[in-house]
mmCIF file of C-alpha atoms and ligand atoms in Angstrom:
data_model
loop_
_atom_site.group_PDB
_atom_site.id
_atom_site.type_symbol
_atom_site.label_atom_id
_atom_site.label_comp_id
_atom_site.label_asym_id
_atom_site.label_seq_id
_atom_site.Cartn_x
_atom_site.Cartn_y
_atom_site.Cartn_z
ATOM 1 C CA MET A 476 -78.436 130.961 118.799
ATOM 2 C CA THR A 477 -78.312 134.094 116.638
ATOM 3 C CA ASN A 478 -80.227 133.835 113.385
ATOM 4 C CA PRO A 479 -80.375 130.003 113.169
ATOM 5 C CA ASN A 480 -80.918 128.307 109.815
ATOM 6 C CA ILE A 481 -84.052 126.207 110.045
ATOM 7 C CA LEU A 482 -85.454 123.831 107.447
ATOM 8 C CA VAL A 483 -89.280 123.760 107.476
ATOM 9 C CA LEU A 484 -90.882 120.594 106.094
ATOM 10 C CA ALA A 485 -94.602 121.136 105.478
ATOM 11 C CA THR A 486 -97.117 118.291 105.468
ATOM 12 C CA GLY A 487 -100.458 120.174 105.779
ATOM 13 C CA GLY A 488 -102.978 119.878 108.615
ATOM 14 C CA THR A 489 -105.028 122.587 110.265
ATOM 15 C CA ILE A 490 -101.989 124.844 110.604
ATOM 16 C CA ALA A 491 -102.235 125.166 106.781
ATOM 17 C CA GLY A 492 -106.044 124.874 106.734
ATOM 18 C CA LYS A 493 -108.779 127.291 105.676
ATOM 19 C CA ALA A 494 -112.470 127.592 106.511
ATOM 20 C CA GLY A 495 -113.336 130.447 104.127
ATOM 21 C CA SER A 496 -114.709 132.431 107.079
ATOM 22 C CA ALA A 497 -113.384 133.552 110.451
ATOM 23 C CA THR A 498 -116.160 131.818 112.387
ATOM 24 C CA ARG A 499 -117.065 128.609 110.551
ATOM 25 C CA HIS A 500 -116.333 125.379 112.401
ATOM 26 C CA ASP A 501 -115.775 123.115 109.408
ATOM 27 C CA TYR A 502 -112.688 123.707 107.279
ATOM 28 C CA ARG A 503 -110.260 122.002 104.931
ATOM 29 C CA PRO A 504 -106.754 121.123 106.182
ATOM 30 C CA GLY A 505 -103.704 121.580 103.955
ATOM 31 C CA GLN A 506 -104.825 124.589 101.857
ATOM 32 C CA ILE A 507 -101.814 126.927 102.213
ATOM 33 C CA GLY A 508 -98.495 126.079 100.559
ATOM 34 C CA ILE A 509 -95.264 126.454 102.495
ATOM 35 C CA ASP A 510 -94.024 129.417 100.418
ATOM 36 C CA ASP A 511 -97.169 131.439 101.163
ATOM 37 C CA TYR A 512 -96.999 130.335 104.774
ATOM 38 C CA LEU A 513 -93.430 131.519 105.174
ATOM 39 C CA ASP A 514 -94.411 134.844 103.527
ATOM 40 C CA GLN A 515 -96.914 135.323 106.378
ATOM 41 C CA VAL A 516 -94.335 134.263 108.950
ATOM 42 C CA ALA A 517 -91.881 136.848 107.555
ATOM 43 C CA GLY A 518 -94.200 139.549 108.965
ATOM 44 C CA LEU A 519 -93.473 138.308 112.499
ATOM 45 C CA GLY A 520 -89.819 139.411 112.302
ATOM 46 C CA LEU A 521 -88.464 136.197 113.833
ATOM 47 C CA ASN A 522 -84.767 135.833 114.501
ATOM 48 C CA ALA A 523 -84.172 132.911 112.068
ATOM 49 C CA THR A 524 -83.587 132.102 108.413
ATOM 50 C CA LEU A 525 -86.319 129.732 107.265
ATOM 51 C CA THR A 526 -86.198 127.515 104.183
ATOM 52 C CA GLY A 527 -89.410 125.722 103.285
ATOM 53 C CA LYS A 528 -90.039 122.434 101.516
ATOM 54 C CA GLN A 529 -93.470 121.000 100.765
ATOM 55 C CA ILE A 530 -93.594 117.277 101.557
ATOM 56 C CA ALA A 531 -97.404 116.956 101.339
ATOM 57 C CA ASN A 532 -100.442 119.141 101.971
ATOM 58 C CA ILE A 533 -102.970 116.831 103.591
ATOM 59 C CA GLY A 534 -104.817 116.111 106.814
ATOM 60 C CA SER A 535 -102.694 114.022 109.143
ATOM 61 C CA GLU A 536 -105.261 111.222 109.139
ATOM 62 C CA ASP A 537 -103.802 110.426 105.688
ATOM 63 C CA ILE A 538 -100.167 110.452 106.770
ATOM 64 C CA GLY A 539 -98.468 107.063 106.694
ATOM 65 C CA PRO A 540 -95.293 105.177 105.674
ATOM 66 C CA GLU A 541 -94.697 107.009 102.378
ATOM 67 C CA ILE A 542 -94.644 110.457 104.004
ATOM 68 C CA TRP A 543 -92.752 109.156 107.037
ATOM 69 C CA ALA A 544 -90.089 107.882 104.625
ATOM 70 C CA LYS A 545 -89.851 111.284 102.894
ATOM 71 C CA LEU A 546 -89.612 113.107 106.230
ATOM 72 C CA HIS A 547 -87.012 110.692 107.530
ATOM 73 C CA ALA A 548 -84.871 111.089 104.402
ATOM 74 C CA GLU A 549 -85.120 114.909 104.412
ATOM 75 C CA ILE A 550 -84.291 115.206 108.111
ATOM 76 C CA SER A 551 -81.423 112.714 107.914
ATOM 77 C CA ALA A 552 -79.938 114.743 105.049
ATOM 78 C CA ALA A 553 -80.446 118.002 106.991
ATOM 79 C CA ILE A 554 -78.716 116.566 110.067
ATOM 80 C CA ASP A 555 -75.633 116.000 107.883
ATOM 81 C CA VAL A 556 -75.572 119.596 106.600
ATOM 82 C CA PRO A 557 -73.506 121.663 109.074
ATOM 83 C CA SER A 558 -75.188 124.959 108.121
ATOM 84 C CA ILE A 559 -78.694 123.686 109.103
ATOM 85 C CA ASP A 560 -79.309 124.227 112.809
ATOM 86 C CA GLY A 561 -82.704 122.614 113.213
ATOM 87 C CA VAL A 562 -85.766 121.218 111.469
ATOM 88 C CA ILE A 563 -89.462 122.077 111.897
ATOM 89 C CA ILE A 564 -92.252 119.860 110.539
ATOM 90 C CA THR A 565 -95.700 121.392 110.179
ATOM 91 C CA HIS A 566 -98.231 118.602 110.709
ATOM 92 C CA GLY A 567 -101.887 117.932 111.440
ATOM 93 C CA THR A 568 -102.506 117.424 115.115
ATOM 94 C CA ASP A 569 -104.548 114.201 114.875
ATOM 95 C CA THR A 570 -101.576 111.892 114.272
ATOM 96 C CA VAL A 571 -98.639 114.162 115.153
ATOM 97 C CA GLU A 572 -97.799 111.944 118.142
ATOM 98 C CA GLU A 573 -97.290 108.929 115.873
ATOM 99 C CA THR A 574 -95.064 110.729 113.380
ATOM 100 C CA ALA A 575 -93.108 112.298 116.244
ATOM 101 C CA PHE A 576 -92.548 108.975 118.042
ATOM 102 C CA LEU A 577 -91.545 107.118 114.860
ATOM 103 C CA LEU A 578 -89.001 109.840 114.002
ATOM 104 C CA ASP A 579 -87.828 109.910 117.618
ATOM 105 C CA LEU A 580 -87.060 106.198 117.501
ATOM 106 C CA THR A 581 -85.319 106.307 114.131
ATOM 107 C CA LEU A 582 -83.332 109.598 114.062
ATOM 108 C CA PRO A 583 -80.176 110.572 115.937
ATOM 109 C CA ALA A 584 -80.759 113.105 118.731
ATOM 110 C CA THR A 585 -78.063 115.469 117.520
ATOM 111 C CA LYS A 586 -80.092 118.398 116.114
ATOM 112 C CA PRO A 587 -83.454 119.872 117.136
ATOM 113 C CA VAL A 588 -86.406 118.304 115.259
ATOM 114 C CA VAL A 589 -89.707 119.956 116.161
ATOM 115 C CA LEU A 590 -93.249 119.139 115.041
ATOM 116 C CA VAL A 591 -95.888 121.849 115.215
ATOM 117 C CA GLY A 592 -99.561 122.188 114.311
ATOM 118 C CA ALA A 593 -102.642 124.236 115.057
ATOM 119 C CA MET A 594 -106.093 123.558 116.423
ATOM 120 C CA ARG A 595 -107.764 126.332 114.399
ATOM 121 C CA PRO A 596 -107.505 126.954 110.646
ATOM 122 C CA ALA A 597 -105.433 129.866 109.390
ATOM 123 C CA ASP A 598 -108.398 132.160 108.617
ATOM 124 C CA ALA A 599 -110.195 131.498 111.938
ATOM 125 C CA VAL A 600 -110.538 134.170 114.585
ATOM 126 C CA GLY A 601 -107.934 133.273 117.236
ATOM 127 C CA TYR A 602 -105.761 131.211 114.839
ATOM 128 C CA ASP A 603 -103.138 129.519 117.033
ATOM 129 C CA GLY A 604 -100.876 128.377 114.192
ATOM 130 C CA LEU A 605 -98.662 131.451 113.833
ATOM 131 C CA ARG A 606 -97.939 131.592 117.559
ATOM 132 C CA ASN A 607 -97.242 127.844 117.680
ATOM 133 C CA PHE A 608 -94.971 128.261 114.646
ATOM 134 C CA ALA A 609 -93.097 131.204 116.209
ATOM 135 C CA ASN A 610 -92.654 129.066 119.342
ATOM 136 C CA ALA A 611 -91.384 126.159 117.236
ATOM 137 C CA VAL A 612 -88.792 128.464 115.640
ATOM 138 C CA ARG A 613 -87.584 129.447 119.076
ATOM 139 C CA VAL A 614 -87.249 125.769 120.091
ATOM 140 C CA ALA A 615 -85.677 124.555 116.819
ATOM 141 C CA GLY A 616 -83.108 127.364 117.031
ATOM 142 C CA ASP A 617 -82.111 126.562 120.609
ATOM 143 C CA SER A 618 -78.895 124.556 121.032
ATOM 144 C CA GLU A 619 -80.322 122.995 124.217
ATOM 145 C CA ALA A 620 -83.183 121.461 122.234
ATOM 146 C CA SER A 621 -80.901 118.789 120.780
ATOM 147 C CA GLY A 622 -80.368 115.744 122.978
ATOM 148 C CA ARG A 623 -84.051 115.654 123.893
ATOM 149 C CA GLY A 624 -85.192 113.619 120.891
ATOM 150 C CA VAL A 625 -88.020 114.743 118.603
ATOM 151 C CA LEU A 626 -90.203 117.454 120.144
ATOM 152 C CA VAL A 627 -93.789 118.640 119.697
ATOM 153 C CA VAL A 628 -94.631 122.304 120.326
ATOM 154 C CA MET A 629 -98.295 123.157 120.971
ATOM 155 C CA GLY A 630 -100.086 125.681 123.197
ATOM 156 C CA ASP A 631 -96.928 127.392 124.543
ATOM 157 C CA ARG A 632 -95.557 124.046 125.725
ATOM 158 C CA VAL A 633 -92.802 121.714 124.576
ATOM 159 C CA PHE A 634 -93.406 117.951 124.767
ATOM 160 C CA ALA A 635 -91.095 114.991 124.184
ATOM 161 C CA ALA A 636 -92.272 112.637 121.421
ATOM 162 C CA ARG A 637 -92.467 109.681 123.776
ATOM 163 C CA ASP A 638 -94.795 111.473 126.206
ATOM 164 C CA VAL A 639 -97.013 113.605 124.008
ATOM 165 C CA ARG A 640 -100.596 112.856 123.035
ATOM 166 C CA LYS A 641 -103.567 114.734 121.668
ATOM 167 C CA ALA A 642 -105.979 114.564 124.603
ATOM 168 C CA ARG A 643 -108.884 116.779 123.452
ATOM 169 C CA THR A 644 -110.723 117.159 120.165
ATOM 170 C CA ARG A 645 -110.976 120.952 120.376
ATOM 171 C CA GLY A 646 -109.321 123.927 122.023
ATOM 172 C CA THR A 647 -105.814 125.321 121.799
ATOM 173 C CA ASP A 648 -104.830 123.466 125.003
ATOM 174 C CA ALA A 649 -105.409 120.020 123.469
ATOM 175 C CA PHE A 650 -102.059 118.345 124.186
ATOM 176 C CA ARG A 651 -100.843 116.503 127.255
ATOM 177 C CA GLY A 652 -97.763 114.474 128.167
ATOM 178 C CA PHE A 653 -97.387 111.245 130.139
ATOM 179 C CA PRO A 654 -95.467 110.233 132.197
ATOM 180 C CA ARG A 655 -93.791 113.627 131.896
ATOM 181 C CA ASP A 656 -96.115 116.480 131.101
ATOM 182 C CA SER A 657 -94.467 119.285 129.140
ATOM 183 C CA ILE A 658 -90.681 119.384 129.340
ATOM 184 C CA GLY A 659 -90.491 123.118 128.618
ATOM 185 C CA LEU A 660 -92.494 126.319 128.362
ATOM 186 C CA VAL A 661 -92.133 128.498 125.293
ATOM 187 C CA THR A 662 -93.368 131.810 123.957
ATOM 188 C CA PRO A 663 -92.047 133.661 120.888
ATOM 189 C CA SER A 664 -89.655 135.546 123.214
ATOM 190 C CA ALA A 665 -88.709 133.024 125.917
ATOM 191 C CA LEU A 666 -87.923 129.326 126.340
ATOM 192 C CA ASP A 667 -87.579 127.527 129.680
ATOM 193 C CA TRP A 668 -86.514 123.906 129.857
ATOM 194 C CA PHE A 669 -87.402 121.735 132.824
ATOM 195 C CA GLY A 670 -84.244 119.674 133.216
ATOM 196 C CA ALA A 671 -81.207 118.840 131.091
ATOM 197 C CA PRO A 672 -81.077 117.011 127.726
ATOM 198 C CA TRP A 673 -80.972 113.218 128.235
ATOM 199 C CA ARG A 674 -79.904 111.900 124.818
ATOM 200 C CA VAL A 675 -76.857 114.049 124.115
ATOM 201 C CA ASP A 676 -75.147 113.048 120.821
ATOM 202 C CA GLU A 677 -77.132 109.810 120.775
ATOM 203 C CA ALA A 678 -77.325 107.820 117.504
ATOM 204 C CA ALA A 679 -80.618 106.575 116.023
ATOM 205 C CA ARG A 680 -82.014 103.754 118.150
ATOM 206 C CA PHE A 681 -83.727 101.856 115.277
ATOM 207 C CA ALA A 682 -83.244 101.608 111.549
ATOM 208 C CA PHE A 683 -86.055 103.373 109.673
ATOM 209 C CA THR A 684 -88.169 101.195 107.415
ATOM 210 C CA GLN A 685 -91.070 102.195 105.200
ATOM 211 C CA ALA A 686 -92.203 98.550 105.168
ATOM 212 C CA LEU A 687 -93.559 98.510 108.708
ATOM 213 C CA PRO A 688 -95.101 95.140 109.579
ATOM 214 C CA ASP A 689 -98.866 94.895 110.060
ATOM 215 C CA VAL A 690 -99.618 95.535 113.753
ATOM 216 C CA PRO A 691 -103.315 96.300 114.346
ATOM 217 C CA ILE A 692 -104.828 97.695 117.550
ATOM 218 C CA LEU A 693 -107.637 95.703 119.177
ATOM 219 C CA THR A 694 -109.780 98.131 121.187
ATOM 220 C CA VAL A 695 -111.553 96.188 123.938
ATOM 221 C CA HIS A 696 -115.114 96.971 125.061
ATOM 222 C CA ALA A 697 -117.513 95.425 127.536
ATOM 223 C CA GLY A 698 -119.226 92.390 126.068
ATOM 224 C CA MET A 699 -116.477 91.784 123.472
ATOM 225 C CA THR A 700 -116.450 88.265 122.035
ATOM 226 C CA PRO A 701 -113.349 86.412 120.735
ATOM 227 C CA ASP A 702 -114.468 86.559 117.113
ATOM 228 C CA TYR A 703 -113.302 90.219 117.128
ATOM 229 C CA VAL A 704 -109.761 88.812 117.306
ATOM 230 C CA SER A 705 -110.197 86.488 114.341
ATOM 231 C CA ARG A 706 -111.802 89.316 112.317
ATOM 232 C CA LEU A 707 -108.860 91.628 113.039
ATOM 233 C CA VAL A 708 -105.930 89.251 112.570
ATOM 234 C CA THR A 709 -105.138 88.320 108.954
ATOM 235 C CA GLY A 710 -102.349 86.327 107.330
ATOM 236 C CA GLU A 711 -100.372 89.608 107.132
ATOM 237 C CA THR A 712 -100.579 90.390 110.850
ATOM 238 C CA ARG A 713 -97.246 90.173 112.688
ATOM 239 C CA GLY A 714 -98.253 91.498 116.123
ATOM 240 C CA VAL A 715 -101.256 92.896 118.028
ATOM 241 C CA VAL A 716 -101.568 95.791 120.469
ATOM 242 C CA VAL A 717 -104.530 95.457 122.812
ATOM 243 C CA ALA A 718 -106.137 98.751 123.886
ATOM 244 C CA GLY A 719 -107.545 97.042 126.938
ATOM 245 C CA VAL A 720 -110.016 98.292 129.552
ATOM 246 C CA GLY A 721 -108.460 99.712 132.712
ATOM 247 C CA GLU A 722 -104.871 98.548 133.088
ATOM 248 C CA GLY A 723 -104.872 96.572 129.832
ATOM 249 C CA ASN A 724 -107.602 94.073 130.740
ATOM 250 C CA MET A 725 -109.929 92.094 128.448
ATOM 251 C CA PRO A 726 -112.709 89.496 128.743
ATOM 252 C CA ASP A 727 -111.416 85.944 129.358
ATOM 253 C CA PRO A 728 -112.526 84.559 125.945
ATOM 254 C CA VAL A 729 -110.707 87.431 124.182
ATOM 255 C CA ARG A 730 -107.603 86.767 126.315
ATOM 256 C CA ASP A 731 -107.781 83.064 125.419
ATOM 257 C CA ALA A 732 -107.868 83.894 121.690
ATOM 258 C CA LEU A 733 -104.822 86.152 122.091
ATOM 259 C CA VAL A 734 -102.957 83.596 124.222
ATOM 260 C CA ALA A 735 -103.377 81.123 121.342
ATOM 261 C CA LEU A 736 -101.803 83.641 118.933
ATOM 262 C CA ALA A 737 -98.960 84.359 121.382
ATOM 263 C CA ALA A 738 -98.329 80.612 121.757
ATOM 264 C CA ASP A 739 -97.859 80.522 117.964
ATOM 265 C CA GLY A 740 -95.179 83.231 118.258
ATOM 266 C CA MET A 741 -97.163 86.425 117.601
ATOM 267 C CA PRO A 742 -96.144 89.307 119.910
ATOM 268 C CA ILE A 743 -99.132 90.622 121.918
ATOM 269 C CA VAL A 744 -98.774 93.915 123.814
ATOM 270 C CA ARG A 745 -101.274 95.003 126.470
ATOM 271 C CA ALA A 746 -101.895 98.770 126.530
ATOM 272 C CA SER A 747 -104.890 100.698 127.867
ATOM 273 C CA ARG A 748 -107.790 102.438 126.145
ATOM 274 C CA LEU A 749 -107.742 105.007 128.989
ATOM 275 C CA ASP A 750 -106.326 108.467 128.364
ATOM 276 C CA GLU A 751 -103.254 107.951 130.530
ATOM 277 C CA GLY A 752 -101.563 105.697 133.070
ATOM 278 C CA LEU A 753 -99.100 102.822 133.318
ATOM 279 C CA VAL A 754 -99.908 99.294 132.189
ATOM 280 C CA ASP A 755 -97.601 97.071 134.228
ATOM 281 C CA ARG A 756 -96.867 93.379 133.971
ATOM 282 C CA GLU A 757 -99.221 91.040 135.814
ATOM 283 C CA PRO A 758 -98.330 87.481 136.923
ATOM 284 C CA GLU A 759 -100.304 85.884 134.039
ATOM 285 C CA ASP A 760 -98.235 87.747 131.440
ATOM 286 C CA ASP A 761 -95.444 85.174 131.795
ATOM 287 C CA PRO A 762 -97.513 82.065 130.959
ATOM 288 C CA ASN A 763 -99.599 84.061 128.446
ATOM 289 C CA ARG A 764 -96.421 85.344 126.708
ATOM 290 C CA PHE A 765 -97.849 88.881 126.777
ATOM 291 C CA VAL A 766 -95.933 92.169 126.943
ATOM 292 C CA ALA A 767 -97.032 95.199 129.045
ATOM 293 C CA ALA A 768 -96.938 98.547 127.229
ATOM 294 C CA ARG A 769 -95.891 100.454 130.398
ATOM 295 C CA ALA A 770 -96.304 104.197 129.700
ATOM 296 C CA LEU A 771 -96.961 103.954 125.954
ATOM 297 C CA ASN A 772 -100.487 104.448 124.656
ATOM 298 C CA PRO A 773 -101.784 101.952 122.050
ATOM 299 C CA GLN A 774 -100.809 104.040 118.993
ATOM 300 C CA LYS A 775 -97.238 104.494 120.268
ATOM 301 C CA ALA A 776 -96.983 100.885 121.462
ATOM 302 C CA ARG A 777 -97.988 99.882 117.935
ATOM 303 C CA MET A 778 -95.159 101.972 116.451
ATOM 304 C CA LEU A 779 -92.502 100.547 118.767
ATOM 305 C CA LEU A 780 -93.723 96.972 118.308
ATOM 306 C CA ALA A 781 -93.705 97.349 114.509
ATOM 307 C CA LEU A 782 -90.085 98.586 114.573
ATOM 308 C CA LEU A 783 -89.023 95.738 116.891
ATOM 309 C CA ILE A 784 -90.690 93.115 114.699
ATOM 310 C CA ALA A 785 -89.078 94.718 111.633
ATOM 311 C CA GLU A 786 -85.722 94.166 113.362
ATOM 312 C CA GLY A 787 -86.606 90.483 113.832
ATOM 313 C CA LEU A 788 -87.565 90.588 117.514
ATOM 314 C CA THR A 789 -90.520 88.359 118.481
ATOM 315 C CA ASP A 790 -89.500 86.979 121.880
ATOM 316 C CA PRO A 791 -91.833 88.483 124.529
ATOM 317 C CA SER A 792 -89.105 88.941 127.161
ATOM 318 C CA ALA A 793 -86.843 90.776 124.705
ATOM 319 C CA ILE A 794 -89.786 92.933 123.570
ATOM 320 C CA GLN A 795 -90.692 93.656 127.199
ATOM 321 C CA ARG A 796 -87.135 94.886 127.864
ATOM 322 C CA GLU A 797 -87.510 97.349 124.980
ATOM 323 C CA PHE A 798 -90.860 98.618 126.287
ATOM 324 C CA ASP A 799 -89.359 98.972 129.780
ATOM 325 C CA GLY A 800 -86.439 100.924 128.329
ATOM 326 C CA ARG A 801 -88.368 103.358 126.089
HETATM 327 N N1 DAS B 2102 -107.153 118.165 110.295
HETATM 328 C C1 DAS B 2102 -106.583 117.442 111.378
HETATM 329 C C2 DAS B 2102 -105.227 116.897 111.045
HETATM 330 O O1 DAS B 2102 -104.695 117.188 110.001
HETATM 331 C C3 DAS B 2102 -106.567 118.206 112.649
HETATM 332 C C4 DAS B 2102 -105.468 119.191 112.842
HETATM 333 O O2 DAS B 2102 -104.545 119.369 112.105
HETATM 334 O O3 DAS B 2102 -105.531 119.864 113.886
HETATM 335 O O4 DAS B 2102 -104.676 116.183 111.828
#
């Protein structure tokens, strides 16, 4: 596309962070406003017209339903404006996979929506944010980016929201995808897609809601006792995602406590605390009324389960079909 019009929604994170020195490790995220950021970007001479809007300027550990609602409203409006070709969201890397997956599930796949961050603050030697941003502009301005759902651009790679996760605490190569790794390679001057778009002209799959039901994650460890379940589950809890050991396993007494909740109608999803891999159904899932998270990690399984419960779904077989299909 020649000179695409791209809306940039800024939320903060390390990409807008400052350390006050080129070599300090500690820094503050969300220090640079979007107007100043776009002034810096102007020096790169990118082939795009960028319009910035500040949504927040915070670390992504503080991003939640209120900011998701603002982002969803802004992007939905932008999708309806014919002159806007794509949207970029600058975001902290810690929770970018959750924001990306929530937006992926609740937005139509008709225009490119790209999240981007940085692993080093803006005044650090070797700042990766400007390159990641230039790459994001290339992706958001590419007509072939639509129909692939919400995308995350980090470290010269393009990931689909469903697959992407932050896999390392440090380093500019911190992101991985599962079951697909990156779905494209990008530099400021080139973009290569691996395969064709798969959601061409697709409508939003779920209604967005800011009032997501309470779905906590129970991270299992060796020696866990069932009282961890009763301490986690409150009167507000509508579902539980288990970050189990191995392929979604847990000690028998913990399983018994969760089976009792499932028997009372609370959806229980088994995911894994491991970095990647499938969690498939096992024979006991039927009598236990459990759901297997398949390829989704606990934080993404939590997002999908919350949306399903918000739509009134609590039957384990119906929930399993949704996990199988996402
Ligand atoms: N400060 C963290 C965050 O906002 C890390 C980052 O952006 O890379 O998520």
